[in-house]
């Protein structure tokens, strides 16, 4: 037996469906903002970690090659690909400081493939064992790794990688247009 319908009244389920639809329409934008905000935060953390790793790799390579800069030795090769079974103890010997920096920039960019090429890479070599501080570049923080016969074992090689993060979430990007990030690493030349 069915319940008689009273004219002018809607069944309860139809009113609840309308209320659910309105609630969903009100909550959906907030939910999407939270989800995409979390994605932006995840991207920020990933990029920051990538920059730190890239700076470590650049400093490692710079520390390995800095003391060999400008040397002419039978133990030297022009490229790391030449080191192999026929020359197991060879060293990459950059011709000058510009070539050393190019090697460091290449090492940094190998570690930041997902970010695209990173151009803001700063390199500094200091014999006093200190790393540059503040907003440093080659000119303001150390000798920039000098030309001629390389430094000595124990010199400090510092690499700084700068990158500008841009959020993809429209509301967040209107509040925070860019976030400057950097990774810094210092290693002792050997």
Coordinates of C-alpha atoms in Angstrom, one line a residue:
X1 CA 0.0 0.0 0.0
X2 CA 1.4 3.4 -0.9
X3 CA 1.1 6.6 1.0
X4 CA -1.2 9.2 -0.4
X5 CA 0.5 12.3 -1.9
X6 CA -0.5 15.7 -0.5
X7 CA -0.6 18.4 -3.2
X8 CA 2.2 21.0 -2.9
X9 CA 4.5 18.9 -0.8
X10 CA 7.6 17.3 -2.3
X11 CA 8.8 14.0 -1.1
X12 CA 11.6 14.2 1.5
X13 CA 14.2 12.6 -0.7
X14 CA 13.9 15.3 -3.4
X15 CA 14.5 18.1 -0.8
X16 CA 17.5 16.2 0.6
X17 CA 19.0 15.8 -2.9
X18 CA 18.8 19.5 -3.5
X19 CA 20.4 20.3 -0.2
X20 CA 23.2 17.8 -0.9
X21 CA 23.8 19.4 -4.3
X22 CA 24.0 22.9 -2.8
X23 CA 26.4 21.7 0.0
X24 CA 28.6 20.0 -2.7
X25 CA 28.7 23.2 -4.7
X26 CA 29.8 25.2 -1.7
X27 CA 32.4 22.7 -0.5
X28 CA 34.0 21.7 -3.9
X29 CA 36.0 24.9 -4.5
X30 CA 37.5 24.8 -0.9
X31 CA 38.3 21.1 -1.3
X32 CA 40.0 21.7 -4.7
X33 CA 41.9 24.6 -3.3
X34 CA 43.3 22.4 -0.5
X35 CA 44.2 19.6 -2.9
X36 CA 46.0 21.8 -5.4
X37 CA 47.6 23.7 -2.5
X38 CA 49.0 20.4 -1.2
X39 CA 50.3 19.7 -4.7
X40 CA 52.1 23.1 -4.7
X41 CA 53.6 22.4 -1.3
X42 CA 54.8 19.0 -2.5
X43 CA 56.3 20.6 -5.6
X44 CA 58.1 23.2 -3.5
X45 CA 59.6 20.6 -1.2
X46 CA 60.7 18.4 -4.2
X47 CA 62.3 21.4 -5.9
X48 CA 64.1 22.5 -2.8
X49 CA 65.4 19.0 -2.3
X50 CA 66.5 18.8 -5.9
X51 CA 68.4 22.1 -5.6
X52 CA 70.2 20.9 -2.5
X53 CA 71.2 17.7 -4.2
X54 CA 72.3 19.6 -7.4
X55 CA 74.5 21.9 -5.3
X56 CA 76.1 18.9 -3.6
X57 CA 76.8 17.3 -6.9
X58 CA 78.3 20.6 -8.3
X59 CA 80.4 21.0 -5.2
X60 CA 81.6 17.4 -5.3
X61 CA 82.7 17.8 -9.0
X62 CA 84.2 21.2 -8.3
X63 CA 86.2 19.8 -5.4
X64 CA 87.4 16.9 -7.4
X65 CA 88.5 19.1 -10.4
X66 CA 89.5 22.4 -8.7
X67 CA 93.1 21.4 -7.7
X68 CA 93.6 20.0 -11.3
X69 CA 92.6 23.3 -13.0
X70 CA 95.2 24.4 -15.6
X71 CA 97.6 21.5 -15.0
X72 CA 99.3 19.7 -17.9
X73 CA 99.9 16.2 -16.6
X74 CA 99.9 12.7 -18.1
X75 CA 97.3 11.9 -15.5
X76 CA 94.9 14.5 -17.0
X77 CA 92.0 13.8 -19.4
X78 CA 89.7 16.4 -21.0
X79 CA 86.4 14.6 -20.2
X80 CA 85.2 12.1 -17.6
X81 CA 84.2 9.7 -20.4
X82 CA 88.0 9.1 -21.1
X83 CA 88.5 7.6 -17.6
X84 CA 88.2 3.9 -18.0
X85 CA 90.2 0.6 -18.0
X86 CA 93.0 2.1 -20.1
X87 CA 93.3 5.2 -17.7
X88 CA 91.9 4.1 -14.4
X89 CA 93.6 6.8 -12.2
X90 CA 93.1 9.7 -14.6
X91 CA 91.7 13.1 -13.5
X92 CA 89.6 15.6 -15.4
X93 CA 91.8 18.7 -15.7
X94 CA 89.9 21.8 -16.8
X95 CA 92.0 24.2 -18.8
X96 CA 90.8 27.2 -16.8
X97 CA 88.3 28.5 -14.3
X98 CA 85.7 29.0 -17.0
X99 CA 85.9 25.4 -18.0
X100 CA 85.7 24.3 -14.4
X101 CA 82.5 26.4 -13.9
X102 CA 81.1 24.9 -17.1
X103 CA 81.7 21.4 -15.7
X104 CA 80.0 22.4 -12.4
X105 CA 77.0 23.9 -14.2
X106 CA 76.7 20.7 -16.3
X107 CA 76.8 18.6 -13.1
X108 CA 74.1 20.8 -11.5
X109 CA 71.9 20.5 -14.6
X110 CA 72.2 16.7 -14.7
X111 CA 70.6 16.7 -11.2
X112 CA 67.8 19.1 -12.1
X113 CA 66.4 17.5 -15.2
X114 CA 62.8 17.9 -14.0
X115 CA 63.2 21.6 -13.5
X116 CA 64.8 22.5 -16.8
X117 CA 68.2 24.1 -17.2
X118 CA 69.3 26.1 -14.2
X119 CA 71.4 29.1 -15.2
X120 CA 71.9 30.7 -11.7
X121 CA 74.9 28.6 -10.5
X122 CA 77.6 30.4 -8.5
X123 CA 81.0 28.9 -7.8
X124 CA 83.6 30.0 -5.3
X125 CA 87.0 28.6 -4.2
X126 CA 88.6 29.8 -0.9
X127 CA 91.9 28.9 0.4
X128 CA 91.1 30.1 3.9
X129 CA 88.5 27.3 4.5
X130 CA 85.5 29.6 4.6
X131 CA 82.4 29.5 2.5
X132 CA 80.9 32.8 1.2
X133 CA 78.0 34.2 3.1
X134 CA 75.0 36.4 2.2
X135 CA 73.9 36.9 -1.4
X136 CA 77.2 35.8 -2.9
X137 CA 78.5 35.4 -6.4
X138 CA 82.0 34.5 -7.7
X139 CA 83.0 38.2 -7.5
X140 CA 81.8 38.9 -4.0
X141 CA 82.6 35.6 -2.3
X142 CA 86.1 34.3 -2.8
X143 CA 88.3 34.2 -5.8
X144 CA 85.8 32.5 -8.1
X145 CA 88.3 29.7 -8.7
X146 CA 91.4 31.2 -10.3
X147 CA 93.0 30.4 -13.6
X148 CA 96.5 28.8 -13.8
X149 CA 97.7 25.9 -11.8
X150 CA 94.8 24.9 -9.5
X151 CA 94.4 25.3 -5.9
X152 CA 95.8 23.0 -3.3
X153 CA 94.2 20.1 -1.5
X154 CA 92.3 21.6 1.4
X155 CA 90.8 24.6 -0.5
X156 CA 87.1 25.0 0.0
X157 CA 84.8 24.8 -3.1
X158 CA 81.3 26.3 -2.7
X159 CA 78.4 26.0 -5.1
X160 CA 75.1 27.9 -4.8
X161 CA 72.2 27.1 -7.1
X162 CA 69.3 29.6 -7.3
X163 CA 65.8 28.9 -8.7
X164 CA 62.5 30.8 -8.6
X165 CA 59.4 28.6 -7.7
X166 CA 56.1 29.6 -9.2
X167 CA 52.9 28.0 -7.7
X168 CA 50.4 26.5 -10.2
X169 CA 47.3 27.0 -8.0
X170 CA 45.6 30.2 -9.2
X171 CA 44.6 31.5 -5.8
X172 CA 47.9 30.8 -4.2
X173 CA 49.9 32.2 -7.2
X174 CA 47.9 35.5 -6.9
X175 CA 48.9 35.7 -3.2
X176 CA 52.4 34.4 -3.6
X177 CA 53.7 35.0 -7.1
X178 CA 57.2 33.5 -6.7
X179 CA 59.3 32.0 -4.0
X180 CA 63.1 32.2 -4.3
X181 CA 64.8 28.9 -3.5
X182 CA 68.5 28.0 -3.3
X183 CA 70.7 25.1 -2.6
X184 CA 74.2 25.6 -1.2
X185 CA 77.0 23.0 -0.7
X186 CA 80.7 23.3 0.3
X187 CA 83.3 20.6 0.0
X188 CA 87.0 20.4 0.5
X189 CA 89.1 20.0 -2.7
X190 CA 91.2 16.9 -2.8

